[in-house]
Amino acid sequence: MTTLALITGATGGIGSAIAHKLAGQGYSLILHGRSQTKLNKLLQELCGSHHSISADISKPLMCEKLIDDAFKIGTVSLLVNNAGVSHFANFTSSDIDEKQTTHIMQINLIAPILLTKAFISRTKPNFQGTIVNVGSALGSIGFPGFSLYCASKFGLKGLSEALSREYADSHIRVVYFGPRTTNTSINSQQVTDMNKALNSKVDSAEFVASQFMQLLNSNKRRKIVGWPEKLFARINGVLPELVDKAFKQKIKKIKQFANIVTGDIK
Ligand SMILES: NC(=O)c1ccc[n+]([C@@H]2O[C@H](COP(=O)([O-])OP(=O)(O)OC[C@H]3O[C@@H](n4cnc5c(N)ncnc54)[C@H](OP(=O)(O)O)[C@@H]3O)[C@@H](O)[C@H]2O)c1
């Protein structure tokens, strides 16, 4: 029997790479994004028969409707909470206001909470369901200039950990996946320039999707992608002072880039 999977943000760089991998492994997909044109293009590229739903998940009511609409297609047994937005700016910049804060928290944290709750409440006893929350290496490492993004992804990591423990005695599996910087359009030009200046490693979306599949096909509950980020995430949990020191050496460079205000809400 084919497994039906709902991927939010499937029209983006990482989401579409994950969609290609899952379709290649025989999953039947419900692709989500905001743009029906982008969804249609992805549907044409994929092998097999799949579905799409467009919805703006910055509106809380749309989250429950998205799950309702997905279950009208069939019983979904894999939910990939992948849709996300990033934000990079000095904390005191005019770009960080109530509207921006609410927008980022809604898409990166509140939407996955609402989608997960609606998904789990649809499942029946003994139902085998998996939820993968796509966080970030910045969900374990506070990075200057990414304050709102880090706050949302640390929250998502906490949610995933608590739920994976809460459902450990059931057939529901909750998994947290944290890529490091990946070459997609989520990163503004200033972030790309900063990464070059800091010599930070950047992964391709295809590589990240193969790491996602490794996690999905394992019995693990968490994965941070890439070296040294994997190590940094662990050190930051035990000895954050060491990571403070590493950032102190880079802060001047980071602030040069974080000073450039873009102010766009995508
Ligand atoms: N790329 C990186 O460096 C990186 C690193 C670590 C973690 N991540 C995480 O990986 C995930 C995917 O990111 P990506 O790099 O693939 O970004 P991306 O290419 O910008 O894709 C983002 C996806 O989220 C969707 N989305 C954004 N706002 C939405 C809204 N209001 N309603 C519904 N969908 C919305 C976008 O849909 P539209 O096509 O309609 O805009 C798109 O499908 C995110 O959670 C991100 O935080 C990315």
Short mmCIF file of C-alpha atoms and ligand atoms in Angstrom, two decimals:
data_model
loop_
_atom_site.label_atom_id
_atom_site.label_comp_id
_atom_site.label_asym_id
_atom_site.label_seq_id
_atom_site.Cartn_x
_atom_site.Cartn_y
_atom_site.Cartn_z
CA MET A 1 0.00 0.00 0.00
CA THR A 2 1.35 3.47 -0.84
CA THR A 3 1.92 5.93 1.98
CA LEU A 4 0.23 9.31 1.65
CA ALA A 5 2.45 12.22 2.73
CA LEU A 6 1.66 15.92 3.12
CA ILE A 7 4.64 18.24 2.61
CA THR A 8 4.18 21.90 3.50
CA GLY A 9 6.32 24.37 1.57
CA ALA A 10 6.79 21.75 -1.16
CA THR A 11 7.31 24.48 -3.76
CA GLY A 12 10.50 25.70 -2.06
CA GLY A 13 14.08 24.49 -2.50
CA ILE A 14 14.23 21.87 0.27
CA GLY A 15 10.53 20.95 0.03
CA SER A 16 10.69 20.16 -3.69
CA ALA A 17 13.92 18.14 -3.25
CA ILE A 18 12.20 16.13 -0.47
CA ALA A 19 9.15 15.67 -2.74
CA HIS A 20 11.37 14.20 -5.48
CA LYS A 21 12.99 11.76 -3.02
CA LEU A 22 9.68 10.66 -1.48
CA ALA A 23 8.06 10.22 -4.91
CA GLY A 24 11.10 8.15 -5.94
CA GLN A 25 10.49 5.87 -2.94
CA GLY A 26 6.86 5.30 -3.95
CA TYR A 27 5.08 7.74 -1.63
CA SER A 28 1.90 9.38 -2.86
CA LEU A 29 2.19 13.10 -2.13
CA ILE A 30 0.00 16.04 -1.23
CA LEU A 31 2.11 19.04 -2.11
CA HIS A 32 1.44 22.29 -0.31
CA GLY A 33 2.51 25.84 -1.12
CA ARG A 34 0.90 29.19 -1.77
CA SER A 35 1.26 29.36 -5.53
CA GLN A 36 -0.88 26.95 -7.61
CA THR A 37 1.35 27.70 -10.63
CA LYS A 38 4.45 26.48 -8.75
CA LEU A 39 2.52 23.46 -7.45
CA ASN A 40 1.39 22.51 -10.97
CA LYS A 41 4.98 22.75 -12.22
CA LEU A 42 6.18 20.44 -9.44
CA LEU A 43 3.32 17.97 -10.08
CA GLN A 44 4.46 17.73 -13.71
CA GLU A 45 8.09 17.06 -12.71
CA LEU A 46 7.34 14.20 -10.30
CA CYS A 47 7.00 10.57 -11.23
CA GLY A 48 3.71 9.02 -10.09
CA SER A 49 0.30 10.45 -9.27
CA HIS A 50 0.14 13.21 -6.66
CA HIS A 51 -2.10 16.01 -5.36
CA SER A 52 -1.71 19.64 -4.38
CA ILE A 53 -3.35 22.09 -2.01
CA SER A 54 -2.57 25.81 -1.95
CA ALA A 55 -2.96 27.61 1.38
CA ASP A 56 -1.40 30.55 3.15
CA ILE A 57 -0.44 29.17 6.56
CA SER A 58 0.30 32.64 7.94
CA LYS A 59 -3.46 32.54 8.65
CA PRO A 60 -4.08 30.17 11.61
CA LEU A 61 -7.53 29.06 10.34
CA MET A 62 -5.93 27.78 7.15
CA CYS A 63 -3.88 25.21 9.08
CA GLU A 64 -6.85 23.12 10.25
CA LYS A 65 -8.45 23.48 6.81
CA LEU A 66 -5.24 22.25 5.17
CA ILE A 67 -5.33 19.04 7.26
CA ASP A 68 -9.10 18.64 6.61
CA ASP A 69 -8.55 19.02 2.86
CA ALA A 70 -5.60 16.61 2.93
CA PHE A 71 -7.62 13.90 4.73
CA LYS A 72 -10.38 14.31 2.12
CA ILE A 73 -7.82 12.98 -0.37
CA GLY A 74 -6.95 9.99 1.85
CA THR A 75 -5.43 8.94 5.19
CA VAL A 76 -2.23 10.91 5.54
CA SER A 77 0.43 9.04 7.49
CA LEU A 78 3.42 11.36 7.02
CA LEU A 79 3.30 15.09 7.74
CA VAL A 80 6.41 17.11 6.84
CA ASN A 81 6.23 20.56 8.44
CA ASN A 82 8.73 22.17 6.08
CA ALA A 83 7.27 25.58 5.09
CA GLY A 84 9.29 28.36 6.64
CA VAL A 85 10.54 31.91 6.37
CA SER A 86 13.86 33.35 7.46
CA HIS A 87 14.85 36.75 8.75
CA PHE A 88 18.26 38.36 9.22
CA ALA A 89 18.70 41.81 10.74
CA ASN A 90 20.15 43.51 13.80
CA PHE A 91 17.64 43.25 16.62
CA THR A 92 17.28 47.03 17.00
CA SER A 93 16.61 47.59 13.29
CA SER A 94 13.26 49.05 12.28
CA ASP A 95 12.67 45.80 10.40
CA ILE A 96 11.99 43.96 13.68
CA ASP A 97 8.53 44.97 14.80
CA GLU A 98 5.35 43.30 16.00
CA LYS A 99 4.19 42.49 12.45
CA GLN A 100 7.44 40.78 11.42
CA THR A 101 7.66 38.91 14.76
CA THR A 102 4.10 37.59 14.47
CA HIS A 103 4.63 36.59 10.83
CA ILE A 104 7.77 34.54 11.55
CA MET A 105 6.34 32.89 14.68
CA GLN A 106 3.11 32.03 12.85
CA ILE A 107 4.76 30.31 9.89
CA ASN A 108 7.76 28.71 11.61
CA LEU A 109 6.20 27.70 14.93
CA ILE A 110 2.44 28.22 15.33
CA ALA A 111 1.53 26.65 11.97
CA PRO A 112 3.52 23.44 12.71
CA ILE A 113 1.85 23.29 16.16
CA LEU A 114 -1.65 23.67 14.65
CA LEU A 115 -0.96 21.29 11.75
CA THR A 116 0.52 18.65 14.08
CA LYS A 117 -2.41 18.91 16.51
CA ALA A 118 -4.97 18.62 13.71
CA PHE A 119 -3.02 15.71 12.17
CA ILE A 120 -2.72 13.75 15.44
CA SER A 121 -6.37 14.33 16.32
CA ARG A 122 -7.33 12.71 12.99
CA THR A 123 -5.41 9.54 13.72
CA LYS A 124 -7.04 6.42 15.10
CA PRO A 125 -5.67 4.07 17.83
CA ASN A 126 -2.78 1.96 16.49
CA PHE A 127 -2.43 4.32 13.55
CA GLN A 128 1.19 4.60 12.36
CA GLY A 129 1.86 8.28 11.78
CA THR A 130 5.06 10.27 11.43
CA ILE A 131 5.58 14.00 11.77
CA VAL A 132 8.88 15.51 10.65
CA ASN A 133 9.44 19.08 11.74
CA VAL A 134 12.01 20.84 9.57
CA GLY A 135 13.91 23.10 11.93
CA SER A 136 17.44 24.33 11.46
CA ALA A 137 20.94 24.15 12.90
CA LEU A 138 19.89 27.61 14.17
CA GLY A 139 17.28 25.84 16.30
CA SER A 140 20.22 24.70 18.46
CA ILE A 141 22.70 27.55 18.01
CA GLY A 142 21.70 31.17 18.67
CA PHE A 143 23.20 33.10 15.73
CA PRO A 144 23.57 36.93 15.89
CA GLY A 145 21.20 38.64 13.45
CA PHE A 146 18.83 35.66 13.32
CA SER A 147 17.12 36.39 16.65
CA LEU A 148 13.50 35.91 15.49
CA TYR A 149 14.36 32.95 13.27
CA CYS A 150 16.32 31.27 16.11
CA ALA A 151 13.49 31.92 18.58
CA SER A 152 11.03 30.22 16.22
CA LYS A 153 13.28 27.25 15.42
CA PHE A 154 14.36 26.72 19.08
CA GLY A 155 10.61 26.61 19.79
CA LEU A 156 10.04 24.06 17.04
CA LYS A 157 12.87 21.91 18.40
CA GLY A 158 11.35 22.06 21.92
CA LEU A 159 7.93 21.16 20.54
CA SER A 160 9.36 18.18 18.63
CA GLU A 161 11.31 16.88 21.63
CA ALA A 162 8.35 17.18 24.02
CA LEU A 163 5.96 15.51 21.57
CA SER A 164 8.37 12.71 20.66
CA ARG A 165 8.53 11.88 24.37
CA GLU A 166 4.78 12.34 24.92
CA TYR A 167 3.98 9.91 22.09
CA ALA A 168 6.84 7.45 22.74
CA ASP A 169 4.29 4.86 23.96
CA SER A 170 2.14 5.19 20.83
CA HIS A 171 2.38 4.65 17.08
CA ILE A 172 2.98 8.36 16.49
CA ARG A 173 6.60 9.27 15.74
CA VAL A 174 7.71 12.92 16.00
CA VAL A 175 11.07 13.75 14.43
CA TYR A 176 13.16 16.92 14.25
CA PHE A 177 15.33 17.63 11.22
CA GLY A 178 17.79 20.54 11.30
CA PRO A 179 19.57 21.45 8.04
CA ARG A 180 22.42 23.98 8.06
CA THR A 181 22.65 26.69 5.38
CA THR A 182 21.28 25.33 2.13
CA ASN A 183 21.36 26.91 -1.29
CA THR A 184 17.72 28.03 -1.67
CA SER A 185 15.90 31.31 -2.15
CA ILE A 186 15.10 31.56 1.58
CA ASN A 187 18.54 33.15 2.01
CA SER A 188 18.74 36.82 1.02
CA GLN A 189 21.75 38.15 -0.88
CA GLN A 190 23.14 39.63 2.36
CA VAL A 191 23.01 36.19 4.06
CA THR A 192 24.73 34.60 1.06
CA ASP A 193 27.42 37.31 1.12
CA MET A 194 27.89 36.87 4.88
CA ASN A 195 28.23 33.10 4.53
CA LYS A 196 30.94 33.63 1.90
CA ALA A 197 32.75 36.13 4.14
CA LEU A 198 32.59 33.68 7.08
CA ASN A 199 33.59 30.69 4.91
CA SER A 200 30.45 28.87 6.08
CA LYS A 201 29.61 25.64 4.34
CA VAL A 202 26.47 25.59 2.20
CA ASP A 203 24.64 22.38 1.21
CA SER A 204 22.59 21.68 -1.89
CA ALA A 205 18.86 21.01 -1.44
CA GLU A 206 19.37 17.53 -2.98
CA PHE A 207 21.97 16.64 -0.33
CA VAL A 208 19.66 17.89 2.44
CA ALA A 209 16.80 15.81 1.02
CA SER A 210 18.97 12.68 1.05
CA GLN A 211 19.82 13.39 4.71
CA PHE A 212 16.08 13.78 5.35
CA MET A 213 15.43 10.34 3.81
CA GLN A 214 18.17 8.79 5.97
CA LEU A 215 16.47 10.16 9.08
CA LEU A 216 12.99 9.13 7.92
CA ASN A 217 14.12 5.58 7.16
CA SER A 218 15.94 5.22 10.50
CA ASN A 219 14.51 4.92 13.99
CA LYS A 220 16.20 8.17 15.09
CA ARG A 221 14.23 11.13 16.40
CA ARG A 222 16.54 14.00 15.52
CA LYS A 223 19.24 14.97 13.06
CA ILE A 224 21.33 18.09 12.52
CA VAL A 225 22.94 18.17 9.08
CA GLY A 226 26.61 18.91 8.45
CA TRP A 227 29.95 19.14 10.15
CA PRO A 228 30.90 21.17 12.29
CA GLU A 229 27.30 22.39 12.91
CA LYS A 230 26.36 18.94 14.32
CA LEU A 231 29.18 19.26 16.88
CA PHE A 232 28.51 22.97 17.57
CA ALA A 233 24.86 22.19 18.32
CA ARG A 234 25.94 19.65 20.94
CA ILE A 235 28.66 21.85 22.43
CA ASN A 236 26.21 24.76 22.62
CA GLY A 237 23.92 22.57 24.72
CA VAL A 238 26.64 21.67 27.22
CA LEU A 239 29.22 24.48 27.11
CA PRO A 240 27.60 27.51 25.46
CA GLU A 241 30.49 29.73 26.65
CA LEU A 242 32.77 28.08 24.06
CA VAL A 243 30.34 28.97 21.27
CA ASP A 244 30.00 32.53 22.69
CA LYS A 245 33.77 32.90 22.20
CA ALA A 246 33.64 31.64 18.61
CA PHE A 247 30.89 34.17 17.76
CA LYS A 248 32.77 37.01 19.52
CA GLN A 249 35.50 36.62 16.92
CA LYS A 250 33.00 36.90 14.07
CA ILE A 251 30.58 39.49 15.41
CA LYS A 252 32.02 42.54 13.60
CA LYS A 253 31.73 40.80 10.25
CA ILE A 254 28.21 39.49 10.98
CA LYS A 255 26.97 42.94 12.04
CA GLN A 256 28.20 44.51 8.78
CA PHE A 257 25.76 42.29 6.90
CA ALA A 258 22.95 42.37 9.50
CA ASN A 259 22.91 46.19 9.25
CA ILE A 260 21.49 46.04 5.74
CA VAL A 261 17.74 46.27 6.21
CA THR A 262 15.51 44.61 3.62
CA GLY A 263 12.21 44.67 5.51
CA ASP A 264 10.27 42.31 3.24
CA ILE A 265 7.59 39.90 4.42
CA LYS A 266 7.39 37.22 1.75
N1 LIG B 1 17.77 27.07 3.08
C1 LIG B 1 18.37 27.11 4.24
O1 LIG B 1 19.49 27.68 4.39
C2 LIG B 1 17.75 26.42 5.42
C3 LIG B 1 18.59 26.05 6.50
C4 LIG B 1 18.01 25.43 7.60
C5 LIG B 1 16.66 25.21 7.64
N2 LIG B 1 15.87 25.58 6.61
C6 LIG B 1 14.42 25.34 6.72
O2 LIG B 1 14.00 24.51 5.65
C7 LIG B 1 12.63 24.80 5.35
C8 LIG B 1 12.47 25.02 3.85
O3 LIG B 1 13.26 26.14 3.49
P1 LIG B 1 13.81 26.40 2.01
O4 LIG B 1 15.23 26.71 2.14
O5 LIG B 1 13.36 25.34 1.09
O6 LIG B 1 13.05 27.78 1.70
P2 LIG B 1 12.28 28.27 0.39
O7 LIG B 1 12.91 27.77 -0.83
O8 LIG B 1 12.12 29.75 0.55
O9 LIG B 1 10.84 27.57 0.55
C9 LIG B 1 9.96 27.96 1.57
C10 LIG B 1 8.63 27.26 1.36
O10 LIG B 1 7.73 27.71 2.42
C11 LIG B 1 6.53 28.17 1.79
N3 LIG B 1 5.92 29.28 2.52
C12 LIG B 1 6.49 30.45 2.93
N4 LIG B 1 5.56 31.24 3.48
C13 LIG B 1 4.39 30.57 3.43
C14 LIG B 1 3.05 30.86 3.83
N5 LIG B 1 2.74 32.03 4.39
N6 LIG B 1 2.09 29.94 3.60
C15 LIG B 1 2.39 28.76 3.01
N7 LIG B 1 3.63 28.42 2.61
C16 LIG B 1 4.60 29.32 2.82
C17 LIG B 1 6.97 28.69 0.44
O11 LIG B 1 5.86 28.76 -0.41
P3 LIG B 1 5.80 29.83 -1.62
O12 LIG B 1 6.40 29.14 -2.78
O13 LIG B 1 4.37 30.12 -1.75
O14 LIG B 1 6.60 31.04 -1.15
C18 LIG B 1 7.98 27.61 0.03
O15 LIG B 1 7.31 26.50 -0.49
C19 LIG B 1 12.25 26.02 6.20
O16 LIG B 1 11.53 25.61 7.33
C20 LIG B 1 13.59 26.60 6.60
O17 LIG B 1 13.53 27.32 7.82
C21 LIG B 1 16.38 26.17 5.48
#
